[in-house]
Short mmCIF file of C-alpha atoms in Angstrom, two decimals:
data_model
loop_
_atom_site.label_atom_id
_atom_site.label_comp_id
_atom_site.label_asym_id
_atom_site.label_seq_id
_atom_site.Cartn_x
_atom_site.Cartn_y
_atom_site.Cartn_z
CA MET A 1 0.00 0.00 0.00
CA LEU A 2 1.77 3.13 -1.23
CA VAL A 3 0.86 6.51 0.22
CA GLY A 4 2.30 10.00 -0.10
CA MET A 5 1.97 13.31 -1.86
CA MET A 6 1.31 13.71 -5.55
CA GLY A 7 4.63 13.54 -7.33
CA CYS A 8 6.35 11.37 -4.71
CA GLY A 9 6.54 8.37 -7.04
CA LYS A 10 3.71 6.06 -5.97
CA THR A 11 2.74 5.11 -9.53
CA VAL A 12 6.32 4.55 -10.69
CA LEU A 13 7.22 2.54 -7.59
CA GLY A 14 3.96 0.60 -7.83
CA ARG A 15 4.86 -0.48 -11.37
CA TRP A 16 8.39 -1.42 -10.27
CA LEU A 17 7.06 -3.47 -7.34
CA GLY A 18 4.52 -5.11 -9.61
CA ARG A 19 7.28 -6.22 -12.00
CA ARG A 20 9.47 -7.38 -9.09
CA SER A 21 6.76 -9.29 -7.27
CA GLY A 22 4.48 -10.41 -10.08
CA LEU A 23 1.56 -8.97 -8.12
CA PRO A 24 -1.19 -6.95 -9.81
CA ILE A 25 -1.17 -3.16 -9.42
CA TYR A 26 -4.28 -1.34 -8.27
CA ASP A 27 -3.95 2.38 -8.97
CA LEU A 28 -6.92 4.05 -7.27
CA ASP A 29 -6.89 7.16 -9.47
CA ARG A 30 -6.88 4.99 -12.58
CA MET A 31 -9.70 2.83 -11.17
CA VAL A 32 -11.85 5.90 -10.46
CA SER A 33 -11.08 7.45 -13.84
CA ARG A 34 -12.05 4.25 -15.68
CA ARG A 35 -15.26 3.80 -13.71
CA GLU A 36 -16.30 7.43 -14.24
CA HIS A 37 -15.13 7.55 -17.89
CA ARG A 38 -13.29 10.83 -17.32
CA SER A 39 -10.02 12.15 -15.99
CA ILE A 40 -9.57 12.99 -12.32
CA SER A 41 -9.31 16.68 -13.27
CA ALA A 42 -12.59 16.54 -15.19
CA LEU A 43 -14.23 14.68 -12.31
CA PHE A 44 -13.12 17.36 -9.83
CA GLU A 45 -14.33 20.08 -12.20
CA LYS A 46 -17.72 18.54 -12.98
CA LYS A 47 -18.62 16.84 -9.69
CA GLY A 48 -16.31 18.31 -7.04
CA GLU A 49 -13.77 16.95 -4.60
CA ALA A 50 -16.34 15.39 -2.20
CA TYR A 51 -17.74 13.27 -5.04
CA PHE A 52 -14.25 12.21 -6.07
CA ARG A 53 -13.35 11.23 -2.49
CA ARG A 54 -16.43 8.99 -2.28
CA ARG A 55 -15.47 7.29 -5.55
CA GLU A 56 -11.87 6.96 -4.32
CA ALA A 57 -13.05 5.25 -1.11
CA GLU A 58 -15.16 2.87 -3.21
CA ALA A 59 -12.16 2.09 -5.41
CA LEU A 60 -10.09 1.35 -2.30
CA ARG A 61 -12.67 -1.10 -0.98
CA GLN A 62 -12.87 -2.68 -4.42
CA ALA A 63 -9.07 -3.02 -4.64
CA LEU A 64 -8.92 -4.60 -1.19
CA ALA A 65 -11.52 -7.18 -2.25
CA LEU A 66 -9.41 -8.25 -5.25
CA PRO A 67 -6.50 -10.70 -5.12
CA PRO A 68 -3.52 -9.34 -3.13
CA GLY A 69 -1.53 -6.73 -5.00
CA ILE A 70 0.22 -3.38 -4.93
CA VAL A 71 -2.17 -0.51 -4.12
CA SER A 72 -1.12 2.93 -5.30
CA THR A 73 -3.34 5.49 -3.56
CA GLY A 74 -4.16 9.04 -4.47
CA GLY A 75 -2.35 11.72 -2.49
CA GLY A 76 -5.35 12.40 -0.25
CA THR A 77 -6.60 8.84 0.27
CA PHE A 78 -4.72 8.18 3.51
CA VAL A 79 -5.92 11.43 5.12
CA PHE A 80 -9.42 10.03 5.56
CA GLU A 81 -9.85 7.93 8.69
CA GLU A 82 -11.81 5.02 7.21
CA ASN A 83 -9.41 4.69 4.27
CA ARG A 84 -6.43 4.87 6.60
CA ARG A 85 -7.89 2.22 8.91
CA LEU A 86 -8.56 -0.14 6.00
CA LEU A 87 -5.09 0.32 4.55
CA LEU A 88 -3.33 -0.16 7.89
CA GLU A 89 -5.39 -3.22 8.78
CA ARG A 90 -5.27 -4.92 5.40
CA GLY A 91 -1.75 -4.33 4.21
CA PHE A 92 1.77 -3.05 4.67
CA VAL A 93 1.58 0.73 4.22
CA VAL A 94 4.64 2.56 2.89
CA TYR A 95 4.84 6.35 3.00
CA LEU A 96 7.02 7.74 0.22
CA GLU A 97 8.32 10.88 1.85
CA ALA A 98 9.58 13.52 -0.55
CA PRO A 99 10.77 17.02 0.33
CA LEU A 100 8.89 20.02 -1.00
CA ASP A 101 11.64 20.97 -3.48
CA LEU A 102 11.55 17.53 -5.10
CA LEU A 103 7.75 17.49 -5.28
CA GLU A 104 7.72 20.96 -6.79
CA ALA A 105 10.32 20.00 -9.40
CA ARG A 106 8.45 16.85 -10.38
CA LEU A 107 5.11 18.66 -10.59
CA ARG A 108 6.33 21.90 -12.21
CA GLU A 109 5.14 20.99 -15.71
CA SER A 110 2.47 18.54 -14.58
CA ARG A 111 -1.16 19.33 -15.33
CA GLY A 112 -4.21 17.35 -14.36
CA ARG A 113 -3.57 17.99 -10.66
CA PRO A 114 -6.87 19.57 -9.56
CA LEU A 115 -5.62 20.68 -6.15
CA LEU A 116 -2.73 22.57 -7.77
CA ASP A 117 -3.82 23.57 -11.27
CA SER A 118 -6.01 26.48 -10.22
CA MET A 119 -3.42 27.88 -7.81
CA VAL A 120 -1.37 30.95 -8.67
CA ASP A 121 1.37 29.88 -6.25
CA ARG A 122 1.64 26.13 -6.80
CA ARG A 123 4.59 25.84 -4.41
CA GLN A 124 2.61 27.44 -1.58
CA ALA A 125 -0.40 25.20 -2.28
CA LEU A 126 1.85 22.14 -2.35
CA GLN A 127 3.51 23.16 0.90
CA GLU A 128 0.15 23.64 2.63
CA LEU A 129 -1.07 20.24 1.42
CA LEU A 130 2.14 18.58 2.57
CA GLU A 131 1.93 20.18 6.02
CA LYS A 132 -1.70 19.10 6.37
CA ARG A 133 -1.16 15.54 5.18
CA ALA A 134 2.28 14.64 6.60
CA PRO A 135 1.02 13.76 10.11
CA PHE A 136 -1.35 11.21 8.56
CA TYR A 137 1.27 9.81 6.21
CA ARG A 138 3.61 9.26 9.15
CA MET A 139 1.12 6.72 10.55
CA ALA A 140 2.23 4.30 7.81
CA HIS A 141 4.05 1.12 8.78
CA LEU A 142 7.18 2.32 7.01
CA THR A 143 8.46 5.72 5.89
CA VAL A 144 10.93 5.77 3.01
CA ARG A 145 12.67 8.96 1.98
CA VAL A 146 12.68 9.12 -1.80
CA ALA A 147 15.13 12.01 -2.28
CA GLY A 148 18.50 10.88 -3.55
CA GLN A 149 17.33 7.39 -4.49
CA GLY A 150 16.87 6.07 -7.98
CA GLU A 151 13.90 3.91 -8.91
CA GLU A 152 15.85 0.66 -8.54
CA GLU A 153 17.36 1.57 -5.17
CA LEU A 154 14.02 2.79 -3.83
CA GLY A 155 12.21 -0.27 -5.13
CA GLU A 156 14.71 -2.69 -3.63
CA SER A 157 14.59 -0.97 -0.22
CA VAL A 158 10.78 -1.09 -0.13
CA TRP A 159 10.74 -4.70 -1.38
CA ARG A 160 13.24 -5.78 1.33
CA ALA A 161 11.22 -4.03 4.05
CA TYR A 162 8.05 -5.75 2.83
CA CYS A 163 9.72 -9.17 2.76
CA GLU A 164 11.06 -8.63 6.29
CA GLN A 165 7.56 -7.69 7.43
CA ILE A 166 6.14 -10.88 5.91
CA GLU A 167 8.86 -13.06 7.41
CA GLY A 168 8.34 -11.46 10.84
CA ALA A 169 4.59 -12.16 10.67
CA GLU A 170 5.11 -15.88 10.08
#
């Protein structure tokens, strides 16, 4: 279960872990977008954030009912208590912690980010979101700092931590 801010690398790491493990990948944003037949940005614009969050929670419950796999959450998923409880109870939750400068650099040219796209000062909006969400993210089973790590190095460190968790549970 991968949690963290937009731009921290959940989707990329999810794909890497899927290749490494052979497990299916459940990307909640992609699941919502497919079910609604529109992009997340369009969904926010047409139906609002509250509607999106309800669909996101449904996608999470759906993903958790499927065969075990890698769950890549949206940036806000883990902030909501019921989602957080489900993720913590049903899986090994990894927070991909990225500093503001890295997030800003990764998201600088990115569009389709409804919580940032309408902001004049994207950095300020990103910082406020990070400050609001970080206490929730830190409730994850494992925090991994992504700055300074390549995809392979990050993937291997998360994979090892997951395997150690599984071995310790047996």
